Structures are given as C-alpha cells and as structure tokens.
Amino acid sequence: MAQDKKLAVVTGAARGIGLATARLFLAQGWQVAMVDRDRDELMQASAGLDDVLALSTDVSDPAQVDDMMVRIDAEFGRLDALVNNAGVAEFGPIEDCGFAMWRRVMATNLDGVFLCSQAAMPALKAHAGAIVNIASISGLRASTLRVAYGTSKAAVIQLTKQQAAELGEFGIRANCVCPGPVRTKLAMAVHSQEIIDAYHDAIPLARYGQEDEIAEVITFLCSDKASYVTGQVLAADGGFESTGVGLPALRR
Ligand SMILES: NC(=O)c1ccc[n+]([C@@H]2O[C@H](COP(=O)([O-])OP(=O)(O)OC[C@H]3O[C@@H](n4cnc5c(N)ncnc54)[C@H](O)[C@@H]3O)[C@@H](O)[C@H]2O)c1
C-alpha cells in the first residue's frame, strides 16, 4: 500500500453509509481499510476496488479490534482518519427490550466506537488523525421504540466530546455526524410505512437522505478543510433536529 496516500478506516463499510463513505474517500484519493463483520458482503463490496484492504472484524470484540489495528499498522504504517460507522438498530417498547437486545445494540453502537477509537489512538497520534463517530438523530431527540438505539447514540455523542476534550492536545480531532433517515438495510428493517410518513412530515426538506449526502459530511470532517473543527455534532438530517411543531399543518 502507498505510504504517501492518506488512510481512512471505515467500519461497517460493506454496505449503506459506510460503503458510500469508503467510495467517496477513494474518489478523493485516499486509501481505505474497509471493516465489517459480514465477510461475504464485505468481499463483494470491496471486490475490484483499488487502494482498499478489506478486514472482516466484529468491532464489539476487543481481541478482533486489536488484531485489526495490527493488520492496519503492518499494511499501511499510517492512519489519518477513523470513521466509526458500524451500527445496528433494534426497535421495541421499553418493557419488551430484554437485556440481550440492550447488550446487542450497546455492544456494536457504543462499545465498538470506544474500542476502535482506543485501539487506533497510537496511530492517530502519530499523524494528528481525525475521528468521526456516526450517531443518529435518535441520539439527539427521543422517540418511541428506541430505548436501546437512541440511548446508545446519545452516548456516542458524549463519547465524541470526551474524545475531543482529551485528544486535542495530540492534534486529534473528534466529531460526530447524526444522520437523519436514509433508506439503507438497517433503516428499512425498522421503519414501518407509518414511520416513513412521519419522517416526511417532520423533516423540512420532506424526504429521506441519501448515503452520499452523509458521506460528504463525514469526509469533510476527516479532511484538512475541517482542521479547526473538533467536538462538534453535525446533524445531516434535512432539518429534522432544528424544528418543532407545525410543519405537517402548514403543508396540508
Ligand atoms: N440509515 C439510517 O437511517 C441511519 C440514520 C441514523 C444513523 N444511522 C447510522 O449510520 C450507521 C450506518 O448505518 P447504515 O444505515 O448504513 O446500516 P447498514 O445496516 O446498511 O450498514 C451497517 C454495516 O455495519 C456492519 N456491522 C454491524 N455491526 C457490526 C459489528 N459489530 N462489527 C462490524 N461491522 C458491523 C453491518 O454488517 C453493515 O454492513 C449506523 O451507525 C447507523 O446507526 C443510520
């Protein structure tokens, strides 16, 4: 792998927002370590892409994360950006959210971000790298059925601020992107038609976002263009977070 090209590690890169982000980094001249626990989908997604290392890793497993960083160090010898994008969504009422479900969601969405960031720290320090954590509008505003998902994402927002506070002295920036709804496999598994309609009503731009629109924000925050930006939470959400009551009534 080339020593003179920047390296981004993108977790959850086999599909959806992670895959769009990996592709955009490549288009911008970066190298990418594509990380995912779904080996088959990862191999399919990375086949034929240049400047890519595909790593089958479960980000919630400390030993696998350590191995992943050893491989990345050995292959690239540098790390300029870590995008903690791997995530799972399981929706259900508070009373029905069993501990196993709670732990599944926390393990990937929160433990994974903590573990990958910690393992990447030595390499990020060496290159004044950037961390971008993917949370969600569900971490900014509470809603029904999201006790585990929303709480995990709110924690990712706080974890980002902790990282920015502690790692700034090493030149490491840490920022958080909160996507609004995007039609990925994750979202479509939990968004009923009712939820889809409700989002359209509640979003000023009156539509779902696209993977590429989220990827643009992520790569911007990883780039030198954002060199004085750290500890920020950026909602790429069509305006959802900024609004209150009244939109549906105005539209009808
Ligand atoms: N799609 C949306 O509407 C939406 C909205 C807000 C936030 N997000 C967040 O964006 C991120 C990407 O979601 P997406 O919609 O592209 O989902 P997706 O399901 O299309 O992709 C997620 C990828 O992460 C991988 N993954 C899951 N758990 C993993 C683990 N433990 N280790 C390694 N890989 C793992 C999956 O195999 C999958 O390839 C997630 O963090 C999600 O919570 C998505």
Short mmCIF file of C-alpha atoms and ligand atoms in Angstrom, two decimals:
data_model
loop_
_atom_site.label_atom_id
_atom_site.label_comp_id
_atom_site.label_asym_id
_atom_site.label_seq_id
_atom_site.Cartn_x
_atom_site.Cartn_y
_atom_site.Cartn_z
CA MET A 1 0.00 0.00 0.00
CA ALA A 2 1.18 3.54 -0.74
CA GLN A 3 2.90 5.45 2.07
CA ASP A 4 2.11 8.85 0.53
CA LYS A 5 -1.68 8.43 0.42
CA LYS A 6 -3.86 9.16 3.41
CA LEU A 7 -5.58 6.22 5.06
CA ALA A 8 -9.14 6.11 6.36
CA VAL A 9 -10.50 3.20 8.36
CA VAL A 10 -14.26 2.89 7.85
CA THR A 11 -16.18 0.40 9.97
CA GLY A 12 -19.44 -1.06 8.74
CA ALA A 13 -18.15 -0.49 5.21
CA ALA A 14 -19.81 -3.46 3.49
CA ARG A 15 -22.95 -1.52 2.61
CA GLY A 16 -25.05 1.58 3.26
CA ILE A 17 -23.49 4.77 4.59
CA GLY A 18 -20.14 3.06 5.31
CA LEU A 19 -19.76 1.80 1.73
CA ALA A 20 -20.68 5.21 0.29
CA THR A 21 -18.09 6.79 2.60
CA ALA A 22 -15.38 4.33 1.58
CA ARG A 23 -16.10 5.03 -2.11
CA LEU A 24 -16.02 8.79 -1.59
CA PHE A 25 -12.66 8.60 0.24
CA LEU A 26 -11.28 6.60 -2.71
CA ALA A 27 -12.61 9.18 -5.17
CA GLN A 28 -10.83 11.84 -3.11
CA GLY A 29 -7.50 9.98 -3.43
CA TRP A 30 -7.38 8.26 -0.03
CA GLN A 31 -6.69 4.61 0.74
CA VAL A 32 -9.34 2.83 2.78
CA ALA A 33 -9.38 -0.06 5.23
CA MET A 34 -12.94 -1.37 4.86
CA VAL A 35 -14.01 -3.12 8.06
CA ASP A 36 -17.15 -5.19 8.56
CA ARG A 37 -18.24 -8.34 10.37
CA ASP A 38 -20.29 -9.52 7.38
CA ARG A 39 -17.42 -11.16 5.49
CA ASP A 40 -19.40 -12.15 2.38
CA GLU A 41 -20.95 -8.74 1.83
CA LEU A 42 -17.60 -7.07 2.56
CA MET A 43 -15.78 -9.19 -0.01
CA GLN A 44 -18.45 -8.42 -2.61
CA ALA A 45 -18.40 -4.70 -1.84
CA SER A 46 -14.60 -4.40 -1.94
CA ALA A 47 -14.03 -6.61 -5.00
CA GLY A 48 -12.47 -4.62 -7.81
CA LEU A 49 -11.73 -1.54 -5.69
CA ASP A 50 -8.11 -0.29 -5.74
CA ASP A 51 -6.32 1.05 -2.66
CA VAL A 52 -8.51 -0.99 -0.35
CA LEU A 53 -7.84 -3.51 2.41
CA ALA A 54 -10.94 -5.48 3.46
CA LEU A 55 -10.91 -6.64 7.06
CA SER A 56 -13.51 -8.97 8.50
CA THR A 57 -13.79 -7.73 12.07
CA ASP A 58 -16.50 -7.51 14.71
CA VAL A 59 -15.95 -4.08 16.26
CA SER A 60 -17.57 -5.16 19.53
CA ASP A 61 -14.86 -7.77 20.19
CA PRO A 62 -11.74 -6.29 21.84
CA ALA A 63 -9.40 -9.05 20.59
CA GLN A 64 -10.63 -8.70 16.99
CA VAL A 65 -10.25 -4.93 17.15
CA ASP A 66 -6.67 -5.26 18.39
CA ASP A 67 -5.88 -7.68 15.54
CA MET A 68 -7.46 -5.26 13.07
CA MET A 69 -5.18 -2.42 14.19
CA VAL A 70 -2.09 -4.66 13.99
CA ARG A 71 -3.02 -5.53 10.37
CA ILE A 72 -3.63 -1.88 9.52
CA ASP A 73 -0.30 -0.80 11.04
CA ALA A 74 1.54 -3.53 9.16
CA GLU A 75 -0.15 -2.81 5.80
CA PHE A 76 -0.23 0.98 5.81
CA GLY A 77 2.01 2.31 8.59
CA ARG A 78 -0.25 5.33 8.94
CA LEU A 79 -3.78 6.32 9.95
CA ASP A 80 -5.33 9.68 9.09
CA ALA A 81 -9.00 9.09 9.84
CA LEU A 82 -11.15 6.62 11.71
CA VAL A 83 -14.86 6.54 10.86
CA ASN A 84 -16.81 4.61 13.49
CA ASN A 85 -19.85 3.86 11.38
CA ALA A 86 -20.73 0.21 12.14
CA GLY A 87 -24.12 0.14 13.79
CA VAL A 88 -27.18 -1.99 14.46
CA ALA A 89 -30.79 -0.98 15.04
CA GLU A 90 -33.35 -2.91 17.03
CA PHE A 91 -36.56 -1.15 17.95
CA GLY A 92 -39.06 -2.09 20.63
CA PRO A 93 -41.00 -0.72 23.61
CA ILE A 94 -39.03 -0.23 26.85
CA GLU A 95 -40.85 -3.08 28.57
CA ASP A 96 -40.00 -5.51 25.77
CA CYS A 97 -36.35 -4.56 25.41
CA GLY A 98 -34.70 -7.56 27.05
CA PHE A 99 -31.17 -7.33 28.36
CA ALA A 100 -29.85 -9.41 25.45
CA MET A 101 -31.27 -6.90 22.95
CA TRP A 102 -29.96 -3.96 25.00
CA ARG A 103 -26.48 -5.52 25.05
CA ARG A 104 -26.52 -6.33 21.29
CA VAL A 105 -27.23 -2.70 20.50
CA MET A 106 -24.74 -1.30 23.03
CA ALA A 107 -22.03 -3.79 22.03
CA THR A 108 -21.79 -2.56 18.45
CA ASN A 109 -23.04 1.02 18.67
CA LEU A 110 -21.20 2.10 21.83
CA ASP A 111 -18.56 -0.49 22.80
CA GLY A 112 -17.44 -0.68 19.15
CA VAL A 113 -16.81 3.07 18.94
CA PHE A 114 -14.92 3.04 22.25
CA LEU A 115 -12.80 0.01 21.35
CA CYS A 116 -11.86 1.05 17.80
CA SER A 117 -11.01 4.60 18.88
CA GLN A 118 -8.84 3.39 21.76
CA ALA A 119 -7.02 0.85 19.60
CA ALA A 120 -6.41 3.47 16.92
CA MET A 121 -5.05 6.08 19.31
CA PRO A 122 -1.30 5.45 18.89
CA ALA A 123 -1.62 5.57 15.09
CA LEU A 124 -3.90 8.62 15.18
CA LYS A 125 -1.47 10.44 17.50
CA ALA A 126 1.39 9.81 15.08
CA HIS A 127 -0.48 11.52 12.20
CA ALA A 128 -2.71 14.01 14.03
CA GLY A 129 -5.62 12.00 12.68
CA ALA A 130 -9.35 12.56 12.89
CA ILE A 131 -12.16 10.51 14.41
CA VAL A 132 -15.71 10.75 13.07
CA ASN A 133 -18.33 8.85 15.01
CA ILE A 134 -21.71 8.13 13.45
CA ALA A 135 -24.53 8.65 15.91
CA SER A 136 -28.10 9.47 14.80
CA ILE A 137 -30.90 11.98 15.16
CA SER A 138 -32.24 9.30 17.53
CA GLY A 139 -29.37 10.28 19.84
CA LEU A 140 -30.42 13.94 19.71
CA ARG A 141 -34.18 13.62 20.09
CA ALA A 142 -36.00 10.85 21.90
CA SER A 143 -38.73 8.91 20.19
CA THR A 144 -40.74 5.75 20.75
CA LEU A 145 -39.22 2.25 20.39
CA ARG A 146 -35.62 3.48 20.57
CA VAL A 147 -34.69 2.91 24.21
CA ALA A 148 -31.55 0.94 23.31
CA TYR A 149 -30.75 2.50 19.93
CA GLY A 150 -31.38 6.10 20.96
CA THR A 151 -29.52 5.73 24.24
CA SER A 152 -26.53 4.14 22.51
CA LYS A 153 -26.40 7.02 20.02
CA ALA A 154 -26.73 9.69 22.73
CA ALA A 155 -23.77 8.02 24.43
CA VAL A 156 -21.78 8.17 21.18
CA ILE A 157 -22.39 11.92 21.07
CA GLN A 158 -21.00 12.30 24.61
CA LEU A 159 -18.11 9.91 23.87
CA THR A 160 -17.18 12.13 20.91
CA LYS A 161 -16.99 15.16 23.17
CA GLN A 162 -14.85 13.22 25.67
CA GLN A 163 -12.52 12.25 22.84
CA ALA A 164 -12.28 15.83 21.59
CA ALA A 165 -11.52 17.09 25.10
CA GLU A 166 -8.78 14.58 25.82
CA LEU A 167 -7.19 14.07 22.43
CA GLY A 168 -6.98 17.65 21.20
CA GLU A 169 -3.53 18.09 22.72
CA PHE A 170 -2.28 15.36 20.38
CA GLY A 171 -3.78 17.11 17.36
CA ILE A 172 -6.55 14.52 17.12
CA ARG A 173 -9.96 15.94 16.20
CA ALA A 174 -13.15 14.07 17.10
CA ASN A 175 -16.53 14.94 15.63
CA CYS A 176 -19.91 13.30 15.39
CA VAL A 177 -22.34 13.02 12.48
CA CYS A 178 -26.01 12.43 13.22
CA PRO A 179 -27.73 11.22 10.07
CA GLY A 180 -31.43 11.60 9.56
CA PRO A 181 -33.28 8.72 7.93
CA VAL A 182 -31.55 7.08 4.95
CA ARG A 183 -33.01 4.13 3.02
CA THR A 184 -30.41 1.53 3.99
CA LYS A 185 -30.93 -2.08 5.03
CA LEU A 186 -30.65 -1.01 8.69
CA ALA A 187 -33.35 1.64 8.43
CA MET A 188 -35.72 -0.28 6.21
CA ALA A 189 -35.74 -3.19 8.68
CA VAL A 190 -37.16 -0.95 11.43
CA HIS A 191 -39.03 1.84 9.56
CA SER A 192 -42.65 0.91 9.03
CA GLN A 193 -44.72 2.87 6.49
CA GLU A 194 -46.08 4.88 9.42
CA ILE A 195 -42.57 5.87 10.48
CA ILE A 196 -41.62 6.76 6.89
CA ASP A 197 -44.68 9.01 6.59
CA ALA A 198 -43.97 10.60 9.98
CA TYR A 199 -40.40 11.44 8.92
CA HIS A 200 -41.62 13.05 5.71
CA ASP A 201 -43.97 15.17 7.80
CA ALA A 202 -41.35 16.16 10.36
CA ILE A 203 -38.40 16.94 8.05
CA PRO A 204 -38.29 20.44 6.47
CA LEU A 205 -36.72 19.00 3.30
CA ALA A 206 -39.60 16.45 3.30
CA ARG A 207 -37.54 13.47 2.21
CA TYR A 208 -35.09 10.80 3.34
CA GLY A 209 -31.39 11.48 2.92
CA GLN A 210 -29.06 9.53 0.65
CA GLU A 211 -25.91 7.63 1.58
CA ASP A 212 -23.75 10.01 -0.48
CA GLU A 213 -25.12 13.06 1.31
CA ILE A 214 -23.99 11.63 4.65
CA ALA A 215 -20.64 10.51 3.20
CA GLU A 216 -19.91 14.09 2.05
CA VAL A 217 -20.26 15.36 5.63
CA ILE A 218 -18.13 12.54 7.03
CA THR A 219 -15.26 13.04 4.57
CA PHE A 220 -15.38 16.81 5.09
CA LEU A 221 -14.91 16.36 8.85
CA CYS A 222 -11.99 13.98 8.21
CA SER A 223 -10.32 16.39 5.79
CA ASP A 224 -7.93 19.28 6.37
CA LYS A 225 -10.81 21.59 5.42
CA ALA A 226 -12.14 20.91 8.93
CA SER A 227 -8.74 21.37 10.60
CA TYR A 228 -10.12 23.68 13.34
CA VAL A 229 -13.31 21.71 13.96
CA THR A 230 -13.47 19.32 16.88
CA GLY A 231 -16.02 18.24 19.50
CA GLN A 232 -18.90 19.07 17.15
CA VAL A 233 -22.13 17.25 16.48
CA LEU A 234 -23.38 17.78 12.95
CA ALA A 235 -26.86 16.60 12.07
CA ALA A 236 -27.17 15.71 8.38
CA ASP A 237 -30.90 15.37 8.67
CA GLY A 238 -32.82 17.60 6.28
CA GLY A 239 -33.55 19.94 9.18
CA PHE A 240 -35.26 17.41 11.46
CA GLU A 241 -33.41 18.37 14.63
CA SER A 242 -33.96 22.09 14.28
CA THR A 243 -37.73 22.04 14.03
CA GLY A 244 -40.66 21.86 16.39
CA VAL A 245 -44.41 21.51 15.91
CA GLY A 246 -46.33 22.82 12.92
CA LEU A 247 -44.79 21.51 9.71
CA PRO A 248 -47.47 18.97 8.74
CA ALA A 249 -50.22 21.50 9.45
CA LEU A 250 -48.51 24.08 7.24
CA ARG A 251 -48.12 21.61 4.39
CA ARG A 252 -51.70 20.36 4.34
N1 LIG B 1 -29.87 4.53 7.75
C1 LIG B 1 -30.33 5.41 8.63
O1 LIG B 1 -31.46 5.87 8.52
C2 LIG B 1 -29.45 5.89 9.75
C3 LIG B 1 -29.88 7.01 10.48
C4 LIG B 1 -29.10 7.46 11.53
C5 LIG B 1 -27.92 6.82 11.83
N2 LIG B 1 -27.52 5.74 11.11
C6 LIG B 1 -26.26 5.09 11.48
O2 LIG B 1 -25.40 5.02 10.36
C7 LIG B 1 -24.53 3.91 10.51
C8 LIG B 1 -24.56 3.07 9.25
O3 LIG B 1 -25.87 2.55 9.10
P1 LIG B 1 -26.50 2.07 7.73
O4 LIG B 1 -27.87 2.63 7.68
O5 LIG B 1 -25.57 2.31 6.59
O6 LIG B 1 -26.68 0.50 8.07
P2 LIG B 1 -26.38 -0.84 7.25
O7 LIG B 1 -27.05 -1.92 8.03
O8 LIG B 1 -26.70 -0.68 5.81
O9 LIG B 1 -24.78 -0.97 7.40
C9 LIG B 1 -24.20 -1.22 8.64
C10 LIG B 1 -22.99 -2.11 8.45
O10 LIG B 1 -22.37 -2.29 9.73
C11 LIG B 1 -21.99 -3.65 9.84
N3 LIG B 1 -21.90 -4.01 11.26
C12 LIG B 1 -22.91 -4.09 12.16
N4 LIG B 1 -22.43 -4.47 13.35
C13 LIG B 1 -21.09 -4.64 13.20
C14 LIG B 1 -20.06 -5.03 14.07
N5 LIG B 1 -20.30 -5.35 15.35
N6 LIG B 1 -18.79 -5.08 13.59
C15 LIG B 1 -18.53 -4.79 12.31
N7 LIG B 1 -19.48 -4.42 11.43
C16 LIG B 1 -20.74 -4.35 11.87
C17 LIG B 1 -23.08 -4.42 9.11
O11 LIG B 1 -22.64 -5.72 8.75
C18 LIG B 1 -23.36 -3.50 7.92
O12 LIG B 1 -22.55 -3.83 6.81
C19 LIG B 1 -25.00 3.15 11.76
O13 LIG B 1 -24.19 3.51 12.86
C20 LIG B 1 -26.41 3.67 11.95
O14 LIG B 1 -26.84 3.58 13.29
C21 LIG B 1 -28.25 5.26 10.07
#
